[in-house]
Short mmCIF file of C-alpha atoms and ligand atoms in Angstrom, two decimals:
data_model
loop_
_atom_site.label_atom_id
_atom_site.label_comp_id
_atom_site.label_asym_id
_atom_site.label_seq_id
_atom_site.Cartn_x
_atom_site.Cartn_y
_atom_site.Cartn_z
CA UNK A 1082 154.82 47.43 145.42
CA UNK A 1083 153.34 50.15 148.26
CA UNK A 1084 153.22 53.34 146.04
CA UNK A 1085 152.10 56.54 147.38
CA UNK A 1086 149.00 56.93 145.36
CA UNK A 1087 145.97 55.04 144.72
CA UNK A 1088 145.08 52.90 141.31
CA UNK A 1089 141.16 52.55 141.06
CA UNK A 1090 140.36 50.45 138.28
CA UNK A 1091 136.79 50.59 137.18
CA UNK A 1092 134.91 48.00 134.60
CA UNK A 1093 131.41 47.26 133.71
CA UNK A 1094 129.75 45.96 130.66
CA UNK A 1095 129.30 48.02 127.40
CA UNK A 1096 125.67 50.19 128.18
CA UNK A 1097 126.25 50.41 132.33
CA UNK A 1098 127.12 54.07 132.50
CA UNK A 1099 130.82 53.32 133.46
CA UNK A 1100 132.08 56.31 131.31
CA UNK A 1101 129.75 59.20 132.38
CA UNK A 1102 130.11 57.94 136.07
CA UNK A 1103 133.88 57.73 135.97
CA UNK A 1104 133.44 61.47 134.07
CA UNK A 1105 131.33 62.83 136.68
CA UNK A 1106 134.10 61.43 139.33
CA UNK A 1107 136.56 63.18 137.87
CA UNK A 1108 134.98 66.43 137.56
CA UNK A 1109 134.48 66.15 141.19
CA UNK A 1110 137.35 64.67 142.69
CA UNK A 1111 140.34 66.96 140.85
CA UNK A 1112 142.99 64.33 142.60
CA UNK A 1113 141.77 62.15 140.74
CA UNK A 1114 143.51 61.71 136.98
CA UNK A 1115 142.38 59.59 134.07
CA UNK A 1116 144.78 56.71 132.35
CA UNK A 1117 144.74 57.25 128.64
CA UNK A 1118 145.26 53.62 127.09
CA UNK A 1119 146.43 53.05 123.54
CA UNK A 1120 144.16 51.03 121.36
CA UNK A 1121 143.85 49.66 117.95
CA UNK A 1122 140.10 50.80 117.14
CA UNK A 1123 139.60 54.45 115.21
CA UNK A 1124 137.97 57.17 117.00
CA UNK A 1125 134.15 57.64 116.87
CA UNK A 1126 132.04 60.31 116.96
CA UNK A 1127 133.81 63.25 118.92
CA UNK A 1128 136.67 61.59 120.34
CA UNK A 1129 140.01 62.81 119.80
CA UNK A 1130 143.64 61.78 119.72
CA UNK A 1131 145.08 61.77 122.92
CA UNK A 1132 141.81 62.61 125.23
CA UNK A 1133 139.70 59.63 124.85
CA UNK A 1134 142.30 57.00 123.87
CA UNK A 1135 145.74 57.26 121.97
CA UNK A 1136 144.86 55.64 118.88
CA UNK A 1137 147.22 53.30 116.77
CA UNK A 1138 147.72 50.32 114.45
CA UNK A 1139 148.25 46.91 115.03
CA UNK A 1140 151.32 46.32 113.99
CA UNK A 1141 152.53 49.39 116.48
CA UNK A 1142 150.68 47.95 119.23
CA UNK A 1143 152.17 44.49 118.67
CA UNK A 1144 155.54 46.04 118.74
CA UNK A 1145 154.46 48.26 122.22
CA UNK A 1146 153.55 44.31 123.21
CA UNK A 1147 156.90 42.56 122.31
CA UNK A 1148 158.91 45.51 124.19
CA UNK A 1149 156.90 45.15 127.15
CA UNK A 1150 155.22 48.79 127.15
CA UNK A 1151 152.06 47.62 128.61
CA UNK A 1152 151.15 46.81 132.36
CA UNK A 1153 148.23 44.82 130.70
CA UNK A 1154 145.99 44.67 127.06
CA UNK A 1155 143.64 42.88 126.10
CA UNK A 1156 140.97 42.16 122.81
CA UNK A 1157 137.79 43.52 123.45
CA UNK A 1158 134.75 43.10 120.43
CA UNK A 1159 137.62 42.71 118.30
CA UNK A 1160 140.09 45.31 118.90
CA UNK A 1161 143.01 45.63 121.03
CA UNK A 1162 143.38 48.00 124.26
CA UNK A 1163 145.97 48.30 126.32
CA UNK A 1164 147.29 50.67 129.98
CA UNK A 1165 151.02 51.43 128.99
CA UNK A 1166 153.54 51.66 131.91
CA UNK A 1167 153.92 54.92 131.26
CA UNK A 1168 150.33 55.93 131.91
CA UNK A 1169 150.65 55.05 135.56
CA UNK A 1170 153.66 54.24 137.12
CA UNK A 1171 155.49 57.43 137.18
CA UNK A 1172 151.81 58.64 138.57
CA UNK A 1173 151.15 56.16 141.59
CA UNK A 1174 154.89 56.80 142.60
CA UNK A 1175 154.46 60.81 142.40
CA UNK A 1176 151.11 60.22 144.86
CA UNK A 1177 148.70 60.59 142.23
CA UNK A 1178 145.02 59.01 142.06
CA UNK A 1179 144.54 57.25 138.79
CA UNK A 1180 141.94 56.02 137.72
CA UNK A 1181 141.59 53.08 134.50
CA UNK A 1182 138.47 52.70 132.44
CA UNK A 1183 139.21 49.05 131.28
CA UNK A 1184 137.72 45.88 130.56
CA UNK A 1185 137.41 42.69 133.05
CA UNK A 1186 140.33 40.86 131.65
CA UNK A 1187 142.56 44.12 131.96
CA UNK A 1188 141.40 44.63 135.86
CA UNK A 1189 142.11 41.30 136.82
CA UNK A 1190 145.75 41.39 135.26
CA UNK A 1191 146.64 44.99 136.72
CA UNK A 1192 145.45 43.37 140.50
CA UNK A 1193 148.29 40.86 139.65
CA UNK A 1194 150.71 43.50 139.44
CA UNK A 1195 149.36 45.25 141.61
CA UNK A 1196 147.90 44.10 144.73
CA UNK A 1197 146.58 47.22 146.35
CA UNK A 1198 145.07 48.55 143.13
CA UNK A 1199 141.52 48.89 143.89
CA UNK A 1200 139.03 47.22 141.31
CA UNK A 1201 135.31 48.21 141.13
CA UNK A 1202 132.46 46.51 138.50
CA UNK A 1203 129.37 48.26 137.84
CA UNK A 1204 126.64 46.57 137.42
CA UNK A 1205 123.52 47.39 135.56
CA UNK A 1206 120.21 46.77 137.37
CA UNK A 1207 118.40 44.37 135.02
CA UNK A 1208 119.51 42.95 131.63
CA UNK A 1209 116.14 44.26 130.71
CA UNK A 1210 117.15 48.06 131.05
CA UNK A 1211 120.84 47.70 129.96
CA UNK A 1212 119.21 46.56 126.92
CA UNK A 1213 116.84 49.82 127.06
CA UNK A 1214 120.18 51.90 127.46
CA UNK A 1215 121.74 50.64 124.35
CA UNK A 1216 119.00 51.12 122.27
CA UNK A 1217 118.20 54.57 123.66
CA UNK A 1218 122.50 55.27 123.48
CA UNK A 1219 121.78 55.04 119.53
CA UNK A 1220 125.04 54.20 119.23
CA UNK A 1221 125.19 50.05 117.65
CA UNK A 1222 123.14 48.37 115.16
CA UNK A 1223 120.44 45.55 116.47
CA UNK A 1224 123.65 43.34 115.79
CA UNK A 1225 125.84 45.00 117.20
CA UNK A 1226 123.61 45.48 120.50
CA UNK A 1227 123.39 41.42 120.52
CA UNK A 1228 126.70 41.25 120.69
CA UNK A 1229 127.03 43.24 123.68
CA UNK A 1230 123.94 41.88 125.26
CA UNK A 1231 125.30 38.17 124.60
CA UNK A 1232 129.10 40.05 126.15
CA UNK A 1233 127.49 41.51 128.78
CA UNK A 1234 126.00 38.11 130.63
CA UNK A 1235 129.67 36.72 130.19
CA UNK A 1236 131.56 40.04 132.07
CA UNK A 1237 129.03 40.11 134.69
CA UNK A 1238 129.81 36.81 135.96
CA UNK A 1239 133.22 38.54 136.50
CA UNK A 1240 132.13 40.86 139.05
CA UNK A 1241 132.67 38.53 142.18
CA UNK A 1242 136.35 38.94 141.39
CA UNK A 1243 136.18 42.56 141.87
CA UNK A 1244 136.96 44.18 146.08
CA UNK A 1245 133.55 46.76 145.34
CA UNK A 1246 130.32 46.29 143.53
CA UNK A 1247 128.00 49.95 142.45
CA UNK A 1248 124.62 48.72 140.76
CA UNK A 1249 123.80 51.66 138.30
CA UNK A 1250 120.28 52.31 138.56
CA UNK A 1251 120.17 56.05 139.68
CA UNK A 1252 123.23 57.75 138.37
CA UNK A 1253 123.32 59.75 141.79
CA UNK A 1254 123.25 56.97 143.95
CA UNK A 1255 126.25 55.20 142.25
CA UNK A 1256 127.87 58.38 141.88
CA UNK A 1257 127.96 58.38 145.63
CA UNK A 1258 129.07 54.77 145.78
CA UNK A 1259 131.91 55.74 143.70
CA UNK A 1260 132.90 58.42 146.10
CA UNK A 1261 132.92 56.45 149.03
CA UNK A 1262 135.44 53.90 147.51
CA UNK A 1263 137.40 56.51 147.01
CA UNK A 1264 137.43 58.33 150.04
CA UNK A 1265 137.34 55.10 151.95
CA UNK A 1266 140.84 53.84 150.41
CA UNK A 1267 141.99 57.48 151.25
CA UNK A 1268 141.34 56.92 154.96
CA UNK A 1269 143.54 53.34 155.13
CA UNK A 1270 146.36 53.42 157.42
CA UNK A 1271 148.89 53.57 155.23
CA UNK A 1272 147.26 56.49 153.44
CA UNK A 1273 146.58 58.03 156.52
CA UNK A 1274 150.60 57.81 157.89
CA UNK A 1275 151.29 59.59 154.75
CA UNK A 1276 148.65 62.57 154.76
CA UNK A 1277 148.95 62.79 158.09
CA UNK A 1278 152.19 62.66 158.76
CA UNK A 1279 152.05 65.80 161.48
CA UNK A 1280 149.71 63.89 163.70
CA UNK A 1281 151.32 60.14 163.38
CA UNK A 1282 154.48 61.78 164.66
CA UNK A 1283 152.77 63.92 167.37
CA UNK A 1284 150.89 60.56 168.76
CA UNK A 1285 153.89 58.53 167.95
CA UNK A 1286 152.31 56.34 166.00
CA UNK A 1287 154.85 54.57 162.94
P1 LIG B 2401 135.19 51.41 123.75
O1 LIG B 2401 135.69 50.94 122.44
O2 LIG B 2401 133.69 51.31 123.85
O3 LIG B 2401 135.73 52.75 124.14
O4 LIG B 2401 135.77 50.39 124.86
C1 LIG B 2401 135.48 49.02 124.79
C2 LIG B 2401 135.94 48.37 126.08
O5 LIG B 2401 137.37 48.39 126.17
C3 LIG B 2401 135.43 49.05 127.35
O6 LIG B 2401 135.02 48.03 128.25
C4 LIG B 2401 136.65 49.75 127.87
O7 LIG B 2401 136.60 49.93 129.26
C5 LIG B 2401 137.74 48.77 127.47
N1 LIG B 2401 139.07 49.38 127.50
C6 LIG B 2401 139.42 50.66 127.24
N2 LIG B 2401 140.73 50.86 127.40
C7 LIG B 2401 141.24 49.67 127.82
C8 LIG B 2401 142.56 49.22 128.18
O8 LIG B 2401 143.56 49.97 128.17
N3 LIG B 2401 142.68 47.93 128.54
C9 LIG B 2401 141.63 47.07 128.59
N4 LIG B 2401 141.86 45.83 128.99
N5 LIG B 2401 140.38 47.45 128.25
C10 LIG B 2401 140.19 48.73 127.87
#
C-alpha cells in the first residue's frame, strides 16, 4: 500500500518525553495531524473526550475488536488501546501526515500493515534520570513508578526494531531529531514525484 501521505509512528517508554515532544512537533509542523486512539482507561487529570484519547468500555472495545475496527491494539499496564481504521486511512490516502503516539507492540503491528510507515523510539538517556522524570512528573505512586521502571527496561530492548532512534536528553536537540525524520521522509523520491510534480515532468523524470 503506497499512500500519498506519511504515517510516523512514535513510541518510547512511560517518563521519556514522547508526549510533549510529539506536542511540540505538532505545533510546529501544521501538516502534521495527530491519531486519536480509543482506549479502555478513564481520563486523568485534564484530558478530555475526544482530544487526548476517545475513551470507552471494554465490552465496546471488544466489539470494535471482533468487527475488525482497529489497524492494531494492544494492553498496556493493564488497559486496552487501540488506532481505529478510521483514524488513518482515509488520512494517508487524502495526503495527510499522521502521526501515532502508541506503544511498542502497536508500532511493530502497524509496520506490518504498513511497510512505509515510519517508526521512531525515544529513548531516555539513563535509567537513572527517567527515574528522576517520573518522580519529578508527580504523576504515579512509588509502585506505580516500579512498574514502569521494571516496563521500561523491557520496551527499550524494542528499540532496534524501530528505522530511527532520538535519545531525549535536551528536549531541543530531540526536537530537532524529530524534525529531520520528518522532513527527511518528505524529501524521498516518491514524495518528491508527488510535490513536485511540475519539475519531474519538466526534467522528464517518471
Ligand atoms: P497513557 O495511558 O499514559 O496515555 O498511555 C500508555 C501507553 O499506551 C503509552 O505508551 C501510549 O503511547 C500507549 N498508547 C496510546 N494509544 C495507543 C494505541 O492506540 N495503541 C497502542 N498500541 N498503544 C497506545
Amino acid at each position: 500500500m503506497d499512500y500519498p501521505g506519511n504515517l510516523f509512528v512514535v513510541s518510547a517508554p512511560s517518563g521519556t518525553g514522547k508526549s510533549s515532544l510529539v506536542k511540540a512537533l505538532l505545533e510546529l509542523d501544521s501538516r502534521l495531524v495527530v491519531s486519536i486512539s480509543h482506549t479502555t482507561r478513564g481520563p486523568r487529570g485534564q484530558e478530555q473526550e475526544g482530544r487526548e484519547y476517545l475513551f470507552i468500555d471494554e465490552p465496546k472495545f471488544r466489539q470494535m475488536i471482533e468487527r475488525g475496527d482497529f489497524f492494531e491494539w494492544a494492553e498496556v499496564h493493564g488497559n486496552l488501546y487501540g488506532t481505529s481504521r478510521h483514524a488513518i486511512e482515509e488520512r494517508i490516502k487524502g495526503g495527510e501526515d499522521v502521526v501515532l503516539e502508541i506503544d511498542w507492540q502497536g508500532a511493530l503491528q502497524i509496520k506490518k500493515i504498513f511497510p512505509n510507515a515510519v517508526l521512531i523510539f525515544i529513548l531516555p538517556p539513563s535509567y537513572d534520570e527517567l527515574l528522576q522524570r517520573l518522580h519529578r512528573r508527580g504523576e504515579d505512586s512509588p509502585d506505580v513508578i516500579e512498574v514502569r521502571m521494571k516496563n521500561a527496561r523491557e520496551e527499550v530492548a524494542q528499540a532496534q526494531f524501530f528505522d530511527y532512534v532520538v535519545v531525549n536528553a535536551l528536549f531541543e536537540t530531540a526536537l530537532f531529531d524529530l524534525k529531520a525524520i520528518v522532513h527527511a521522509q518528505r524529501l524521498k523520491y516518491a514524495a518528491q514525484r508527488r510535490n513536485k510534480s511540475l519539475v519531474f515532468r519538466a526534467l522528464n523524470l517518471v
